[in-house]
Every structure is written in C-alpha cells, then in structure tokens.
Coordinates of N, CA, C and O in Angstrom, one line a residue:
X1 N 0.8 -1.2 0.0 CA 0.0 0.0 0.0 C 0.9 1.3 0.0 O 2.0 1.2 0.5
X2 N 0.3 2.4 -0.6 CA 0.8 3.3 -0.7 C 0.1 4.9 -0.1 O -1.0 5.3 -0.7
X3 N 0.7 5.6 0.7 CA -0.1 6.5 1.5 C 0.3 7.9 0.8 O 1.4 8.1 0.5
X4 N -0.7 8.8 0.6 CA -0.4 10.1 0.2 C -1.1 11.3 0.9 O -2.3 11.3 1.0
X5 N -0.3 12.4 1.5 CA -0.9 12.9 1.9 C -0.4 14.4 1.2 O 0.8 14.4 1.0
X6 N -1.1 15.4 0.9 CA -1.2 16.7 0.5 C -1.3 17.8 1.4 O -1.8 17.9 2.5
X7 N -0.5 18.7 0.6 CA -0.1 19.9 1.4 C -0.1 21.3 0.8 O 0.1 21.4 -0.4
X8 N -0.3 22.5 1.5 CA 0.3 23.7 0.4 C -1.3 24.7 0.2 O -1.2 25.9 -0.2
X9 N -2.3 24.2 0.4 CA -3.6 24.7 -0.5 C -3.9 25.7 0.7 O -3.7 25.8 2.0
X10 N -4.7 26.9 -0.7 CA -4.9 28.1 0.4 C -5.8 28.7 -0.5 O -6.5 28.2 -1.5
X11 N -5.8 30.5 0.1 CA -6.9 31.1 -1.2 C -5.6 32.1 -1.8 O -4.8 32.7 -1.1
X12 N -5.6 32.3 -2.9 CA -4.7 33.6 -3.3 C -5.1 33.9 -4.3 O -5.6 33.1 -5.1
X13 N -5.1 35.5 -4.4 CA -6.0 36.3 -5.2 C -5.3 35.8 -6.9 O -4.2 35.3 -7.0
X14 N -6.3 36.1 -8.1 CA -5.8 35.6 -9.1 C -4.4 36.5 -9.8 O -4.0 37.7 -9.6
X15 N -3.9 35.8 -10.5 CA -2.4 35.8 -10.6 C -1.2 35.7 -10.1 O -0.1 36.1 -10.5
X16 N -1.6 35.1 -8.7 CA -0.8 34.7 -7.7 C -0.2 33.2 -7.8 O -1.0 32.5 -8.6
X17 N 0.6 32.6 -7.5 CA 1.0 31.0 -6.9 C 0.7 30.7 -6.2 O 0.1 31.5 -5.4
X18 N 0.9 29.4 -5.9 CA 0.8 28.5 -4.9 C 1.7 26.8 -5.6 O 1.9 26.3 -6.7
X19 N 2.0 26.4 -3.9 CA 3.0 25.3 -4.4 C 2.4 24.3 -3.6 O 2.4 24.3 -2.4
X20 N 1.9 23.2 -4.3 CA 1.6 22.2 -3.1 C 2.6 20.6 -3.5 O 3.0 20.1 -4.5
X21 N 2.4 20.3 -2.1 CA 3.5 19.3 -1.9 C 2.5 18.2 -1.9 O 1.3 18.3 -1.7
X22 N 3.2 16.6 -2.3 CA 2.6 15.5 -1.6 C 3.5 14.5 -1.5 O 4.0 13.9 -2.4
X23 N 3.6 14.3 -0.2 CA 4.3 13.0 0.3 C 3.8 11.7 0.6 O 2.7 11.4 1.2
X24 N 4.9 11.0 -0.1 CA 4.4 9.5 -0.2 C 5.3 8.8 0.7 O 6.4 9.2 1.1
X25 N 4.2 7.2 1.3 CA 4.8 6.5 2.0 C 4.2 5.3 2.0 O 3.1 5.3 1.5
X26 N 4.7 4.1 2.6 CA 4.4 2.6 2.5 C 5.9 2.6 1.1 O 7.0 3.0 0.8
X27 N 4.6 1.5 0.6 CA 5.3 1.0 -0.6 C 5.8 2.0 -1.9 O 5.5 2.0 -3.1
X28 N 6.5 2.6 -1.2 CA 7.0 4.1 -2.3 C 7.8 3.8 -3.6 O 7.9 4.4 -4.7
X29 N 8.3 2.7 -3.2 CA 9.1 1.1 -4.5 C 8.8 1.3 -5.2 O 9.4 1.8 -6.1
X30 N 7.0 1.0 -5.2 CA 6.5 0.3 -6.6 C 5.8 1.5 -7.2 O 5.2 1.2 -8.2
X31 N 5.9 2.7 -6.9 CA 5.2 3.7 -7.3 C 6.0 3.8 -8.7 O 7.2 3.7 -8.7
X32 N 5.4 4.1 -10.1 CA 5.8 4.1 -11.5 C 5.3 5.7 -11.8 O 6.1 6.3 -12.4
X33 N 4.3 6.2 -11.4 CA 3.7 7.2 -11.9 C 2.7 8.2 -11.0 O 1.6 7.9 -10.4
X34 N 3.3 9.5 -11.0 CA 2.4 10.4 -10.1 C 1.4 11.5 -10.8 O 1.9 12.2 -11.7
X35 N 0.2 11.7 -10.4 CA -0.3 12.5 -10.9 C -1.2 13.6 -10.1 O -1.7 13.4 -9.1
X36 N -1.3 14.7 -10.6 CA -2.7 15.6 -10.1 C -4.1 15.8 -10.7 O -4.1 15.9 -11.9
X37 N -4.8 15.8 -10.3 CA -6.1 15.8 -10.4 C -6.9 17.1 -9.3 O -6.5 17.6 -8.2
X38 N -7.9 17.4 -9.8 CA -9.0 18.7 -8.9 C -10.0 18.1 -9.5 O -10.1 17.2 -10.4
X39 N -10.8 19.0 -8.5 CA -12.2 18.5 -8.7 C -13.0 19.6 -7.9 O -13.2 19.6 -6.7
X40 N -13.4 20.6 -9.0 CA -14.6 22.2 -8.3 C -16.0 21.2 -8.0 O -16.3 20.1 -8.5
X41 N -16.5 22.0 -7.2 CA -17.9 21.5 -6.8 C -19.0 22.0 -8.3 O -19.1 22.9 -9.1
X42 N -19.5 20.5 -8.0 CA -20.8 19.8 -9.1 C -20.2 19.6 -10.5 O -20.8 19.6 -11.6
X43 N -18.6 19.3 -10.3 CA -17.8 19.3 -11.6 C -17.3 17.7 -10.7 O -17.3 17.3 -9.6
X44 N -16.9 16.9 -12.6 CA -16.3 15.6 -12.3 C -14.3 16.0 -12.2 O -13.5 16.7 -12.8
X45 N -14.3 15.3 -11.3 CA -12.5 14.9 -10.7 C -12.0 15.3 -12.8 O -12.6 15.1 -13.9
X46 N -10.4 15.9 -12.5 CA -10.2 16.3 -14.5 C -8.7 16.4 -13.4 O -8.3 16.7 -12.3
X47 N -8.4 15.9 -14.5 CA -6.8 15.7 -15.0 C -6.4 17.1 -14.7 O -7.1 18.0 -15.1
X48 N -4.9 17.1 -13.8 CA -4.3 18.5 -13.9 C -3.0 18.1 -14.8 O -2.7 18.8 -15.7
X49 N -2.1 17.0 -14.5 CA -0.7 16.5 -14.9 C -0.4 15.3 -14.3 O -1.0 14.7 -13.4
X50 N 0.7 15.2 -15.0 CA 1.5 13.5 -14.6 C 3.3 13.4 -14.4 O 4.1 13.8 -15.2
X51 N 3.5 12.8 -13.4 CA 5.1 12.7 -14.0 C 5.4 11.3 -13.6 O 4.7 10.7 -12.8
X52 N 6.5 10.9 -14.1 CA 6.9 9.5 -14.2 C 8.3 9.7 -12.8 O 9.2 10.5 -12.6
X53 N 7.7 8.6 -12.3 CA 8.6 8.5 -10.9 C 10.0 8.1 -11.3 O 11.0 8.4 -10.7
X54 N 9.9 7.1 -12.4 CA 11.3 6.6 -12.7 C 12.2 7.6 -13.3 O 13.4 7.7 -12.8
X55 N 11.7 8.6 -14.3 CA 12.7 9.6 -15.7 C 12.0 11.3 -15.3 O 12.3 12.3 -15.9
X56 N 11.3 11.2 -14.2 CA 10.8 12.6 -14.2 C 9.8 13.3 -15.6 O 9.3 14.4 -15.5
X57 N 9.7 12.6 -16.4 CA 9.1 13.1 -17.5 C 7.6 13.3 -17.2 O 6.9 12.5 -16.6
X58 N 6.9 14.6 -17.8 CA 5.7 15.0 -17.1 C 4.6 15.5 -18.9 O 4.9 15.7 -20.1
X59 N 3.6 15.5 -18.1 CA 2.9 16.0 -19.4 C 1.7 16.5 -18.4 O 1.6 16.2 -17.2
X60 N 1.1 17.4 -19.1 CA -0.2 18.5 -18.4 C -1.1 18.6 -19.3 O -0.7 18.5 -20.5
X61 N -2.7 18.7 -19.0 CA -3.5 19.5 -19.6 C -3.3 20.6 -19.9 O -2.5 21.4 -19.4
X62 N -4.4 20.8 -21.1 CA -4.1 21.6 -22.0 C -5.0 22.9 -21.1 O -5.1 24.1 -21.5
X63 N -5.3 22.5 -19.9 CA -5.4 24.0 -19.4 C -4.7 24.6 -18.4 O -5.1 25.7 -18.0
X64 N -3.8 24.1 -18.0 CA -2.3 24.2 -16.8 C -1.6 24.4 -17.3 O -0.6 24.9 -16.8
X65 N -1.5 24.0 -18.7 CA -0.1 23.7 -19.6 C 0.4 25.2 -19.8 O -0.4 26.1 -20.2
X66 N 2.2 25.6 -19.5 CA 2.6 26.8 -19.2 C 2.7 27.3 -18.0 O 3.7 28.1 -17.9
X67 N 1.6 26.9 -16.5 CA 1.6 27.6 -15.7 C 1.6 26.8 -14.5 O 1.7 27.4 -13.4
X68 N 1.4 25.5 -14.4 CA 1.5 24.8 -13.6 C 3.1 24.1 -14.1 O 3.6 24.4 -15.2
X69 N 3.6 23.4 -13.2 CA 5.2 22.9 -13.0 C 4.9 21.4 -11.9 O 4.6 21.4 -10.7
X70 N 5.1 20.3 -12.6 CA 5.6 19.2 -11.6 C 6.6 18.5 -11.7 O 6.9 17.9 -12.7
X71 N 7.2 18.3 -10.2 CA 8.2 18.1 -10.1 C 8.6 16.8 -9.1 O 7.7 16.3 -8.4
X72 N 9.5 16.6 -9.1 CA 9.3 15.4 -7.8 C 11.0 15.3 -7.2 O 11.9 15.7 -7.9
X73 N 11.2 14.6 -5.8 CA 11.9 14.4 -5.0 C 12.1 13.1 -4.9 O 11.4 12.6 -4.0
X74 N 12.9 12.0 -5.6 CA 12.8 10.8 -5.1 C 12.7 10.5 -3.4 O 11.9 10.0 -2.6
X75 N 14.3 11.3 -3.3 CA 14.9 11.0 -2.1 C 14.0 11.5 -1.2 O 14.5 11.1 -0.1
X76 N 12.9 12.1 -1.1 CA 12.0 12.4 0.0 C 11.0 12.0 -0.4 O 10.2 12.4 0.5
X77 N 10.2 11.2 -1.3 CA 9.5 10.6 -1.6 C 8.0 11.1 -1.8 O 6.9 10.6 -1.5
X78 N 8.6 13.0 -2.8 CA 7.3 13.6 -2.9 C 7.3 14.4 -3.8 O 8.2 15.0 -4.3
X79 N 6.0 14.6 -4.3 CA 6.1 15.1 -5.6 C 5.4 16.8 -5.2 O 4.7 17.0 -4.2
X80 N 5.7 17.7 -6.2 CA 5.2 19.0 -6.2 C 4.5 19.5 -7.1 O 4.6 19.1 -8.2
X81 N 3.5 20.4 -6.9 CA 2.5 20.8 -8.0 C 3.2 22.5 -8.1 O 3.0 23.2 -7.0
X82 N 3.8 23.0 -9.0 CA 3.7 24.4 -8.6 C 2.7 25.5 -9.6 O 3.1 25.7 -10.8
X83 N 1.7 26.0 -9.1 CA 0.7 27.1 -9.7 C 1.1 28.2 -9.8 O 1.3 28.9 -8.8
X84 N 1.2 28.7 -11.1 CA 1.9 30.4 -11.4 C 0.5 30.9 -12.5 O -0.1 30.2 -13.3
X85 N 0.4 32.2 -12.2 CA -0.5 32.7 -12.7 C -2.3 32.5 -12.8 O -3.3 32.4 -13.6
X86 N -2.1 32.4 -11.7 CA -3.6 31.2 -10.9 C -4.9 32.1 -11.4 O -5.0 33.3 -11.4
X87 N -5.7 31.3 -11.7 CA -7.3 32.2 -12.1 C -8.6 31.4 -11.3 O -8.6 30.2 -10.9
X88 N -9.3 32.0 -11.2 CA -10.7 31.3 -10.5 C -10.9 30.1 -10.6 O -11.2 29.4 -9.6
X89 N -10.9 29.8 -12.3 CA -11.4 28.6 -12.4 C -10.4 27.4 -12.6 O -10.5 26.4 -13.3
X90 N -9.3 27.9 -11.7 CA -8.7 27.0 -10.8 C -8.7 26.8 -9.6 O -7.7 26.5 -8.9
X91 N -10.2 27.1 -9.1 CA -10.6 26.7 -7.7 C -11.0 25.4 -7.7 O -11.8 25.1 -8.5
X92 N -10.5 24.3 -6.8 CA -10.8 23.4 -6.7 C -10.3 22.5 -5.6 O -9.5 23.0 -4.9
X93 N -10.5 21.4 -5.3 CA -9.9 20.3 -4.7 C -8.7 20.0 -5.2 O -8.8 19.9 -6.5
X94 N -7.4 19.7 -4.8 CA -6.7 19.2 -5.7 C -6.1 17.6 -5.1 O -5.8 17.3 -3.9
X95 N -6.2 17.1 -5.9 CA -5.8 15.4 -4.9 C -4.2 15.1 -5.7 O -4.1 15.2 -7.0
X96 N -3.6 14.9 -5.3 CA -2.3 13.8 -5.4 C -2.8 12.2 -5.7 O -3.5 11.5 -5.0
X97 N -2.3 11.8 -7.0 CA -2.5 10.3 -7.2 C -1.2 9.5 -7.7 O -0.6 10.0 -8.6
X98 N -0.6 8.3 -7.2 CA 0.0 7.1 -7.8 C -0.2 5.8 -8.3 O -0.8 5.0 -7.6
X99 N 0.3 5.5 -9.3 CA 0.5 4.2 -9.1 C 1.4 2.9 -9.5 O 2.6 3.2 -9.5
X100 N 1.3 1.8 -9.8 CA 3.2 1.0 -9.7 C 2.5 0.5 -11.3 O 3.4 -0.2 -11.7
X101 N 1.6 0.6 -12.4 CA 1.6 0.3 -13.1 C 2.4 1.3 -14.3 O 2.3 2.4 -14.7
X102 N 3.3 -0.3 -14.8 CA 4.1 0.8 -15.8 C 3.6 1.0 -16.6 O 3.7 0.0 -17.4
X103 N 2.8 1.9 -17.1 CA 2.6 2.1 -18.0 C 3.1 3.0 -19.2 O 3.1 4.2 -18.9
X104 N 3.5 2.7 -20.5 CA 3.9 3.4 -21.6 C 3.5 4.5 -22.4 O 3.7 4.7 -23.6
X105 N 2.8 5.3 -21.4 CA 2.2 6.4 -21.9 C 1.7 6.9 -21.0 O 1.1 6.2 -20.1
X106 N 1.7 8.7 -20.9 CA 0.8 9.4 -19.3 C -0.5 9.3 -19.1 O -1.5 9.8 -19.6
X107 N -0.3 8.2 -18.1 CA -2.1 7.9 -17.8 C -3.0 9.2 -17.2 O -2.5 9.8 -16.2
X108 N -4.1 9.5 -17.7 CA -4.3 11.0 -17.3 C -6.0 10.8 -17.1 O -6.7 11.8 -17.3
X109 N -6.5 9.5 -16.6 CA -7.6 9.1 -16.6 C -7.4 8.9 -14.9 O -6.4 8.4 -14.4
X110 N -8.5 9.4 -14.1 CA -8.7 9.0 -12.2 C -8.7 7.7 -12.5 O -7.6 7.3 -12.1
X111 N -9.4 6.4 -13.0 CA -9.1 5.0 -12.6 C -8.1 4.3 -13.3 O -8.0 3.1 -13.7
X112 N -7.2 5.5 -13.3 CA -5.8 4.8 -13.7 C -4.9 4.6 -12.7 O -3.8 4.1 -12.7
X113 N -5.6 5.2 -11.7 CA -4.3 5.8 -10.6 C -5.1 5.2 -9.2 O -6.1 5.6 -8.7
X114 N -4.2 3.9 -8.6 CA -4.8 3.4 -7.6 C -5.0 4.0 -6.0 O -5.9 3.6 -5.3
X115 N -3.8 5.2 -5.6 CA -3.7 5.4 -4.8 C -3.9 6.6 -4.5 O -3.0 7.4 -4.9
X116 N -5.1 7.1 -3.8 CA -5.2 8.9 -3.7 C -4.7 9.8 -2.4 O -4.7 8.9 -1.5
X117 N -4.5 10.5 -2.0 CA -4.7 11.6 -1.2 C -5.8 12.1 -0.8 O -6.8 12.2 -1.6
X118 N -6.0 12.7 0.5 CA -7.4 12.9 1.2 C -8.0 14.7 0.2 O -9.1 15.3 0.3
X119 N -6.6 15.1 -0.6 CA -7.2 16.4 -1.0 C -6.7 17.9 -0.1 O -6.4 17.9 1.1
X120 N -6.8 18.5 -0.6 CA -6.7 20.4 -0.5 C -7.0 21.2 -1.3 O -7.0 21.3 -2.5
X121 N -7.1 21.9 -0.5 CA -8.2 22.7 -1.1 C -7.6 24.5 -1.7 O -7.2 25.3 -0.9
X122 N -7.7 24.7 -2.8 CA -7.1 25.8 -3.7 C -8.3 26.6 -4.3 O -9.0 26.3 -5.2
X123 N -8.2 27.9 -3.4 CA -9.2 29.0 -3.9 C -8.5 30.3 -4.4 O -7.7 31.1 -4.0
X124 N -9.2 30.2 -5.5 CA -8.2 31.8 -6.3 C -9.6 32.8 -6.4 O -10.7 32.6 -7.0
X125 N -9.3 33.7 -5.8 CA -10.3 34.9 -5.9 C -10.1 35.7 -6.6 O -8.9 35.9 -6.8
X126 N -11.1 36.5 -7.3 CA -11.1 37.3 -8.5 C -10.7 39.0 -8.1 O -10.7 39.8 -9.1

C-alpha cells in the first residue's frame, strides 16, 4: 500500500502561486507514476498533470499547460505541484495520485491511478 498525503492549498488572489506538496509513503518502490487531479464543486474529478517517478518526465493539460510545474523528490518521496498565474477557475480540490503500473504512456484518466490523497483545497479569488 501506498499512502499520500497533500499539502500547500490556500486562497490567493488571481495571478498569484501556490505550491503544493505530496508526500508518499508505504510502498514508495512500486510507485511508477504520479499525478494531479482537482475536482470544483458539481464538476467531475479532471486531470491537472503527470510525472513519471522513474525519468521525471511530465505531461499537463491543455489548461495548466505553461503555468503549472511538476516536479518530484525521489529522495523524499514527494512530488510537487507548482501554480503560477492562478485564475478562478482553478478553484478546486486538488488530490495527489500514484501508481506502480508501468505504463507506456501518461495515464491522465482517475481509474488509472490506484492510490489517492485525502485532498486540499485551492481557492483563487477574483
């Protein structure tokens, strides 16, 4: 098993940052692939990015893409989300996800990713 917990979420006015952290633990081995995900109220869970635990290699939606940054820490066993240029309708939940399947391409689908984070919460005011 693999445990995640999330950190960093706040409110900041729009075109501000924010960095949030998520540390992993258990079985941190088998972890192949990390991702982020949000989820605004009466909206479905949507893909924010992905990075590959083994090569660091990341890919983003096409609506983060530019202004979001992830990054990761093996040696501390945590990955980072960093938000630059933040706007409203990036208020949301944001969840940290992994999981140990290799897979050969950025899985960017929620039932790809077995292991979640309880969530934080990121409010950008206008």
């Amino acid at each position: 098993q693999v445990q995640l917990v999330e950190s960093g979420g706040g409110l900041v006015q729009a075109g501000g940052s924010l960095r949030l952290s998520c540390a992993a633990s258990g079985r941190t081995a088998s972890i192949y692939v990390m991702g982020w995900f949000r989820q605004a109220p009466g909206k479905e869970r949507e893909f924010v990015g992905t990075i590959s635990w083994r090569n660091g290699r990341t890919w983003y939606a096409d609506s983060v893409k530019g202004r979001f940054t992830i990054s990761r820490d093996n040696a501390e066993n945590s990955v980072f989300l960093q938000m630059n240029s933040l706007k409203p309708e990036d208020t949301a939940v944001y969840y940290c996800a992994a999981d140990s399947t290799p897979y050969n391409f950025f899985p960017a689908s929620w039932n790809q990713y077995e292991y979640w984070g309880q969530g934080t919460q990121v409010t950008v005011s206008s």
